[in-house]
CSV table of C-alpha atoms in Angstrom, one decimal:
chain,number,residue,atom,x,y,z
A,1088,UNK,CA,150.9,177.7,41.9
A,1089,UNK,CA,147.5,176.4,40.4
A,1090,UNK,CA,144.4,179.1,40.9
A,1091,UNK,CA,141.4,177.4,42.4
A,1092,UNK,CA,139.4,178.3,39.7
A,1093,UNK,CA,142.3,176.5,37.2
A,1094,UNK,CA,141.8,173.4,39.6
A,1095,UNK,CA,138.3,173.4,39.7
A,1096,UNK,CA,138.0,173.3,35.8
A,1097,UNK,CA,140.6,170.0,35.6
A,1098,UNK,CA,138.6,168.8,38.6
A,1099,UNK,CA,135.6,167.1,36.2
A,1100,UNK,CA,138.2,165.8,33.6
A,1101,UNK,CA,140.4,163.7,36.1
A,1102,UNK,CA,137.4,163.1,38.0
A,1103,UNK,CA,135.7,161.1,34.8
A,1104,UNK,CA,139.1,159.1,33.8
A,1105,UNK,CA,139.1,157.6,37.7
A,1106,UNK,CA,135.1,156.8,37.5
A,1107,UNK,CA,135.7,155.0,34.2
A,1108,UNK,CA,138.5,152.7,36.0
A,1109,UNK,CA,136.6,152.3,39.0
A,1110,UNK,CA,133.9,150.7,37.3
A,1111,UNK,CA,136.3,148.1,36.2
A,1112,UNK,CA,135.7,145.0,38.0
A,1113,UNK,CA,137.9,144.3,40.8
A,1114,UNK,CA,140.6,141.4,40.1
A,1115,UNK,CA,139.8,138.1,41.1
A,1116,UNK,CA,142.7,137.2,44.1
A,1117,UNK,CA,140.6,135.1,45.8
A,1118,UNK,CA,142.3,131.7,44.6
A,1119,UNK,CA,146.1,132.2,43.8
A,1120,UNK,CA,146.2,132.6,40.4
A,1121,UNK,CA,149.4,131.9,37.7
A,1122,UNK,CA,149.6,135.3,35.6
A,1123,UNK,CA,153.2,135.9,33.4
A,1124,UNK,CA,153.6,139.3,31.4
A,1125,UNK,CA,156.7,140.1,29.0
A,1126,UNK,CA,157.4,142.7,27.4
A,1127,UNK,CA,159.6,143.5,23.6
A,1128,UNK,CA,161.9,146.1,23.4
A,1129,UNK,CA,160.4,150.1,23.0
A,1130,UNK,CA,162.0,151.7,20.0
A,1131,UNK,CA,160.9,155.7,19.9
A,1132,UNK,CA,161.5,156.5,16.5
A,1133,UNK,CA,161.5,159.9,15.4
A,1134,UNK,CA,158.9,161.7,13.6
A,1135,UNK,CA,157.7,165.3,12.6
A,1136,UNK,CA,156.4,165.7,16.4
A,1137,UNK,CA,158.8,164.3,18.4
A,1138,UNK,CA,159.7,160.7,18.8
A,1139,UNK,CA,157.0,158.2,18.7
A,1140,UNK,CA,157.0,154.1,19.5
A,1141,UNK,CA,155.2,151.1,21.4
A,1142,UNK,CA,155.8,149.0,23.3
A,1143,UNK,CA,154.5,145.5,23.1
A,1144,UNK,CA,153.3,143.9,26.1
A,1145,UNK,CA,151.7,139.5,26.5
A,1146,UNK,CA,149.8,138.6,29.2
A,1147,UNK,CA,149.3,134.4,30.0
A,1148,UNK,CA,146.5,134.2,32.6
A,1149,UNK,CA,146.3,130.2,34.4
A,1150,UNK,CA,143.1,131.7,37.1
A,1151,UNK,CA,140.4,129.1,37.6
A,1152,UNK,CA,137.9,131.8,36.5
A,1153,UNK,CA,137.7,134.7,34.1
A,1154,UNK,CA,139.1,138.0,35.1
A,1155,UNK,CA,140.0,141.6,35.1
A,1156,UNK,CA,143.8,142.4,35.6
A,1157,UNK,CA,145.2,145.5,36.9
A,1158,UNK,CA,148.1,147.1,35.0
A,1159,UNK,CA,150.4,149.5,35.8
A,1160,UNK,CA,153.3,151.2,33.6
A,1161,UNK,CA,156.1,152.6,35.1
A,1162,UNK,CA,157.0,155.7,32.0
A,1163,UNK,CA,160.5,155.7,31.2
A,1164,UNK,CA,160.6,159.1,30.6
A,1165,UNK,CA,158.3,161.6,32.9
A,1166,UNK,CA,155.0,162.5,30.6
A,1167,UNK,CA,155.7,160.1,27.8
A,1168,UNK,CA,152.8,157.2,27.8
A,1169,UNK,CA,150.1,158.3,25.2
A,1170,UNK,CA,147.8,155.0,25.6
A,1171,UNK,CA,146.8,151.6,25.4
A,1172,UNK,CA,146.1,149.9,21.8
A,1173,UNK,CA,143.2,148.4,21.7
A,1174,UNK,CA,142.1,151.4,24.5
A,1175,UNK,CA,141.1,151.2,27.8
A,1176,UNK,CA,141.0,153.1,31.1
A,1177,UNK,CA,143.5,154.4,32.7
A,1178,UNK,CA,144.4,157.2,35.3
A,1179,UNK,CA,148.3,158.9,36.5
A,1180,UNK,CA,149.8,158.2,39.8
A,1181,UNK,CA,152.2,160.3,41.2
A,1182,UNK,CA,154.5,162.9,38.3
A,1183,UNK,CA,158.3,162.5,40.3
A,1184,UNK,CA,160.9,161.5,39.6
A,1185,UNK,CA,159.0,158.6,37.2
A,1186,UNK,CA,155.5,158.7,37.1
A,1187,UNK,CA,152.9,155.4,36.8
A,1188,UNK,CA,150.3,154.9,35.2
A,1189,UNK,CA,147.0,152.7,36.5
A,1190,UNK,CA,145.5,150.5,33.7
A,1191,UNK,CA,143.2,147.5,33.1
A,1192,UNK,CA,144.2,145.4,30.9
A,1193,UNK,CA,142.5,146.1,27.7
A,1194,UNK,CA,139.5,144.0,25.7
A,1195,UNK,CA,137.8,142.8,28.9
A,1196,UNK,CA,138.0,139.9,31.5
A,1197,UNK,CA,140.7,137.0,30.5
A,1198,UNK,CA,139.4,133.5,30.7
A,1199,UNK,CA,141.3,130.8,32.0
A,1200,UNK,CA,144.3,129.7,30.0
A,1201,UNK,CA,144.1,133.3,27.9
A,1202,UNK,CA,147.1,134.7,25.9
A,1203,UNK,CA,146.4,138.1,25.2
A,1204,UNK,CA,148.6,140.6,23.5
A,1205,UNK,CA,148.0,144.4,23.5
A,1206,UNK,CA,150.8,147.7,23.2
A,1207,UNK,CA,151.5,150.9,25.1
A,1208,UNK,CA,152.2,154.1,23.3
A,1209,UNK,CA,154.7,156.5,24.1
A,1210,UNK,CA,155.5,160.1,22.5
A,1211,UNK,CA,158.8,161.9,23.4
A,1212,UNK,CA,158.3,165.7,22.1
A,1213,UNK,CA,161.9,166.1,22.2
A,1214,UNK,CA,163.7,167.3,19.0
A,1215,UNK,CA,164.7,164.7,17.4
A,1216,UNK,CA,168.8,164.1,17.7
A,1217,UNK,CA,171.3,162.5,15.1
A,1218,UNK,CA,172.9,160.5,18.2
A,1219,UNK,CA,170.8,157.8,19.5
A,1220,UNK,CA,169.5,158.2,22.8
A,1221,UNK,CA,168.3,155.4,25.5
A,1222,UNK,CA,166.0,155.7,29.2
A,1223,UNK,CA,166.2,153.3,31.7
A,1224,UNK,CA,163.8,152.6,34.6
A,1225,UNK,CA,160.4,152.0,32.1
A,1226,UNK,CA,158.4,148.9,33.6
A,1227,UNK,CA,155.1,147.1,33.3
A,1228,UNK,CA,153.0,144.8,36.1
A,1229,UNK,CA,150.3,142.7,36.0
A,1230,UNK,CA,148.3,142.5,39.6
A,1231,UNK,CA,146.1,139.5,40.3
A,1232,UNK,CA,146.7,138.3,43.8
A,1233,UNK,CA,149.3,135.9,41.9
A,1234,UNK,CA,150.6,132.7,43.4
A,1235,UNK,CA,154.1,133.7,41.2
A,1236,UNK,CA,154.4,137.2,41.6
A,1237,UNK,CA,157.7,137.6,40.1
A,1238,UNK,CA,156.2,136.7,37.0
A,1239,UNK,CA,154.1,139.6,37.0
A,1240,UNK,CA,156.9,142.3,36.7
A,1241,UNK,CA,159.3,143.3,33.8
A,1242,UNK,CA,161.5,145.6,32.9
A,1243,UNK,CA,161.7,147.0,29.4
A,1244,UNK,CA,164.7,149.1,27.7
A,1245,UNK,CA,164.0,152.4,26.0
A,1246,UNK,CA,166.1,153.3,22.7
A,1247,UNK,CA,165.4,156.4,20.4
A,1248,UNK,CA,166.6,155.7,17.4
A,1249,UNK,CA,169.0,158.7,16.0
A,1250,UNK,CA,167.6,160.6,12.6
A,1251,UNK,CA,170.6,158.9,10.4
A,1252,UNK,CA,168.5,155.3,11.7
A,1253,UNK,CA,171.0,154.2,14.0
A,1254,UNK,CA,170.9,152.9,17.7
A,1255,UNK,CA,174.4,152.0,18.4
A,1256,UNK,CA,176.0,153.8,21.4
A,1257,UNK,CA,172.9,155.2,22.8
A,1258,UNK,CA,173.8,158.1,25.3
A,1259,UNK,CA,171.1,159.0,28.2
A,1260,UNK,CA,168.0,160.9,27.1
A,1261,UNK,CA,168.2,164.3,29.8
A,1262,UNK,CA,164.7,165.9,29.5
A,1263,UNK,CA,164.1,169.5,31.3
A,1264,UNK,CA,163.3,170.1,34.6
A,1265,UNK,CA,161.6,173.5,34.0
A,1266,UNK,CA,159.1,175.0,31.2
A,1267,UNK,CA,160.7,177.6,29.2
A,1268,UNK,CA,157.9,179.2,27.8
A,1269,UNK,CA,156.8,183.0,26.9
A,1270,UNK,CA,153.9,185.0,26.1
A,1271,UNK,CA,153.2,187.8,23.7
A,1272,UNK,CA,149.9,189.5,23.4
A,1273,UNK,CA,148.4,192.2,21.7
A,1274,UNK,CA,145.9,194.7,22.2
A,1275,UNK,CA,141.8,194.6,22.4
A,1276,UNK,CA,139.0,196.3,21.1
A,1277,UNK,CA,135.7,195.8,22.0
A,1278,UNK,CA,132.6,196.4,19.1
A,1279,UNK,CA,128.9,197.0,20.4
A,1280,UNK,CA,126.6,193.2,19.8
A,1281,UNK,CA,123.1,194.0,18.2
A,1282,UNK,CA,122.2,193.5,21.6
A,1283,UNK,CA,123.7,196.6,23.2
A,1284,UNK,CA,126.8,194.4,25.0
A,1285,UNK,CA,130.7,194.9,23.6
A,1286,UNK,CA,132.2,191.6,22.4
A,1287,UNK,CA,135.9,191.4,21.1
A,1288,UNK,CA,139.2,189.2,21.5
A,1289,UNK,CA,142.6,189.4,22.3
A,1290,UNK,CA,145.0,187.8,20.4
A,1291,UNK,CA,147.4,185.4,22.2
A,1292,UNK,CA,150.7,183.3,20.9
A,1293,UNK,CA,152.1,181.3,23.1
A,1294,UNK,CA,155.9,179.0,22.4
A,1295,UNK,CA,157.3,176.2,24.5
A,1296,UNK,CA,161.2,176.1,23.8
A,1297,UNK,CA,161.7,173.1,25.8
A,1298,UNK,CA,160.7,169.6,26.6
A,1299,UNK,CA,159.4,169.3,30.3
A,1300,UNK,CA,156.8,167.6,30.8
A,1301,UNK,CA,153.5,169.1,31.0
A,1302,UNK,CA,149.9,168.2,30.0
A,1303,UNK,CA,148.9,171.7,29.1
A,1304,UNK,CA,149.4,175.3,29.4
A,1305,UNK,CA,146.6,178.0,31.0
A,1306,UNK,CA,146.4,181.6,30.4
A,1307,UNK,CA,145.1,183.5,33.6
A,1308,UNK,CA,143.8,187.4,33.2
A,1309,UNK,CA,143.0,190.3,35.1
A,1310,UNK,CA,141.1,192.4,33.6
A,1311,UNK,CA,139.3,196.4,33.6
A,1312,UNK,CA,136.3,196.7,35.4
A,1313,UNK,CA,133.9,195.1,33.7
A,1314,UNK,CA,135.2,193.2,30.9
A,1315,UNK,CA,135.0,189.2,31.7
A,1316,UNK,CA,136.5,186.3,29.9
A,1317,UNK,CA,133.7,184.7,27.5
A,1318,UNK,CA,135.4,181.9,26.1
A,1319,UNK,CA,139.1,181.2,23.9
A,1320,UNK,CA,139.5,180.4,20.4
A,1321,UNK,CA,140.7,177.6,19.4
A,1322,UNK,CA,137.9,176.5,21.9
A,1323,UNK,CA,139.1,174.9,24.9
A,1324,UNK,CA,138.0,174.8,28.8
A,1325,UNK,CA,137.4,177.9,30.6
A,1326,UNK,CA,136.8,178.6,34.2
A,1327,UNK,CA,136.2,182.3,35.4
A,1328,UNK,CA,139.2,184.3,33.6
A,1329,UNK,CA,141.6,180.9,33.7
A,1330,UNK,CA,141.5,179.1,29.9
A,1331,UNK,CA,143.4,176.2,28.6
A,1332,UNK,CA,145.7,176.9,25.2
A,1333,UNK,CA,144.1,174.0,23.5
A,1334,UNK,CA,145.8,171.4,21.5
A,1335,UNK,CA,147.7,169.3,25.0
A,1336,UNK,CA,150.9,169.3,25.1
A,1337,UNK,CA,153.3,171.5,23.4
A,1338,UNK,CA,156.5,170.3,21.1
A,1339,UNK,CA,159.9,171.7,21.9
A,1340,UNK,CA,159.7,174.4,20.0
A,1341,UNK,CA,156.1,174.9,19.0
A,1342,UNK,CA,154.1,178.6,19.1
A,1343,UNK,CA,150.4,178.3,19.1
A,1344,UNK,CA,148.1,181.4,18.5
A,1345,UNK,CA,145.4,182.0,20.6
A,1346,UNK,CA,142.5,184.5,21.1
A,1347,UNK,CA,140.6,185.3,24.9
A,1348,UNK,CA,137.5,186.3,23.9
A,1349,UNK,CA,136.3,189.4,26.0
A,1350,UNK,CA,132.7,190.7,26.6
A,1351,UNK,CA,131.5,193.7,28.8
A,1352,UNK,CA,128.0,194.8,29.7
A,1353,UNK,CA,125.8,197.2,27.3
A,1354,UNK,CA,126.1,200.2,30.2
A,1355,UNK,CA,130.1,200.5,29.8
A,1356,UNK,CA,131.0,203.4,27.8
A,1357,UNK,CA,132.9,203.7,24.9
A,1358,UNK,CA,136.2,204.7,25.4
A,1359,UNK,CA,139.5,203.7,27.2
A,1360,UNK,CA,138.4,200.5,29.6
A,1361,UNK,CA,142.0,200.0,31.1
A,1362,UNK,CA,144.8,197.6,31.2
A,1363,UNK,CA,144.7,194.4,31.8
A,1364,UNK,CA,147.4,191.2,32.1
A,1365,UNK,CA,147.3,187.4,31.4
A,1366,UNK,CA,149.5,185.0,32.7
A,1367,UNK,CA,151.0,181.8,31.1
A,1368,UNK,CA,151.3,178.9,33.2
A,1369,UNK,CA,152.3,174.7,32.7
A,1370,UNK,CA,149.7,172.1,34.4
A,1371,UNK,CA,151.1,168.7,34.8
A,1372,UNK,CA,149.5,165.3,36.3
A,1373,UNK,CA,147.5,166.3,40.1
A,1374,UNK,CA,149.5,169.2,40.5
A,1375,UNK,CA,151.6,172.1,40.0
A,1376,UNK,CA,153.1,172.0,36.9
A,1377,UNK,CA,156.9,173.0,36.6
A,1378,UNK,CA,158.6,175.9,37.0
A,1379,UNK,CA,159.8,178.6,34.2
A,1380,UNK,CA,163.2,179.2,33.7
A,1381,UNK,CA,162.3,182.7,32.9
A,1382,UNK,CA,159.1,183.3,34.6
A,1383,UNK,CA,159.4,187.4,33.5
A,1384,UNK,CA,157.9,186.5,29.9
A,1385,UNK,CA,155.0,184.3,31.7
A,1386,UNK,CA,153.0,187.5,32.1
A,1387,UNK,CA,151.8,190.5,29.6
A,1388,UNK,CA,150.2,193.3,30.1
A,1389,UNK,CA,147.8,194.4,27.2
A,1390,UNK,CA,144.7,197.7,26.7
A,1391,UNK,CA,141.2,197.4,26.7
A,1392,UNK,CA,139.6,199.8,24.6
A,1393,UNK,CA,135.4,199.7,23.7
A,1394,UNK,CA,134.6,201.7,20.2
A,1395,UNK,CA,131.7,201.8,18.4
A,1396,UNK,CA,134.1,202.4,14.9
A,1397,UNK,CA,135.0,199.0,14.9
């Protein structure tokens, strides 16, 4: 489970992303409009991170008067949609089984008899196979209080194409249901500031094995009396002794090195400060992120020690 402290701190960020679509005017569904959408065909192509690919999405608006539409993508694969291109704001709904994702249609209000064409992005960071692979269930909606709603709703086909450039006999993309991550970490020692304080960091290197779907990973520590967490490097959000491992989300099969930097007050002697631990956990969406398979190599334990040699 989350910490408070790890909820306040995402608090802000998910907070801004639904103030941005808020502000989006509100679709016109006064008058029944006439609003069609369609949708090409999303090839995920592989790459050096994963599989990468957009779809392409047209909207045809008939309204009387210009207005903002409300979109919504259904991901074919849980964690997968990247963006809009050109950009514009959106926020998650719910992560399970499929998870969908709130849009306005980008480049502003659509005046009446408007044909506008925009993509989605999606990234897989799944290995990349030398089968092809294929996801069903992806799907795209346009709401305006239409007078033809079933023309506001299509499917779209998923196919990743295999690393010998084929897509012929596709077999069904399986992602993981659990993290499998682990945690090593070294030891720290703390050298007196010019002004009196200790300062020093721990070093941290973190690997993702698999390919659930997560947004990001958090260390959590405990630490000795007196020793507090005073940032991480590379830098990223911190909230009391809870810090992101920055860079999002994680490749199957990627190690990251991080370092918690520690400080302790000026009246802490030199010496032995004790032991601490930090724990690794996955955030994904509003909640909880998934499980580990193994959550025994989620947690390290590491020593404190504040010299004056150093």
């Amino acid at each position: 489970m989350i910490g408070a402290a790890s909820r306040r701190l995402i608090a802000g960020v998910l907070g801004a992303g639904l103030a941005l679509l808020g502000a989006a005017p509100a679709a016109q569904a006064a008058t029944p409009n006439d609003t069609s959408v369609s949708v090409g065909r999303l090839v995920l192509e592989p790459t050096d991170r994963g599989y990468a690919g957009s779809l392409p999405v047209t909207v045809t608006y008939r309204g009387a008067q210009a207005a903002h539409l409300d979109l919504a993508v259904t991901e074919p694969v849980l964690g997968a949609f990247v963006d809009l291109t050109p950009s514009d704001a959106c926020v998650h709904g719910a992560e399970r089984p499929v998870r969908t994702i709130y849009c306005v249609v980008p480049g502003g209000a659509l005046q009446p008899g408007e044909r506008r064409q925009f993509a989605v992005k999606f990234r897989v960071l799944t290995t990349p196979r030398s089968d092809a692979m294929n996801a069903t269930g992806g799907r795209v909606s346009v709401e305006t209080g239409d007078a033809n709603p079933g023309n506001d709703v299509r499917s779209f086909t998923t196919l990743f194409r295999s690393t010998t450039g084929s897509l012929r006999n596709p077999r069904p993309y399986v992602w993981d249901t659990e993290t499998d991550a682990s945690l090593t970490v070294g030891s720290a020692t703390l050298a007196r500031e010019s002004d009196g304080s200790w300062f020093g960091r721990l070093p941290v290197t973190v690997r993702s094995a698999g390919d659930a779907p997560h947004d990001t990973y958090f260390l959590e520590a405990v630490l000795p009396a007196g020793v507090s967490i005073a940032g991480v490097e590379p830098d990223g959000m911190c909230g009391g002794n809870v810090c992101e491992v920055s860079g999002g989300r994680f490749m199957e099969g990627e190690q990251r090195q991080a370092w918690l930097l520690l400080r302790a007050p000026a009246e802490i002697a030199p010496g032995d400060l004790g032991t601490g631990s930090v724990r690794l956990y996955a955030l994904f969406g509003w909640g909880d992120g998934p499980a580990d398979v193994d959550p025994a190599d989620n947690t390290v334990s590491f020593g404190v020690t504040a010299s004056e040699l150093t």
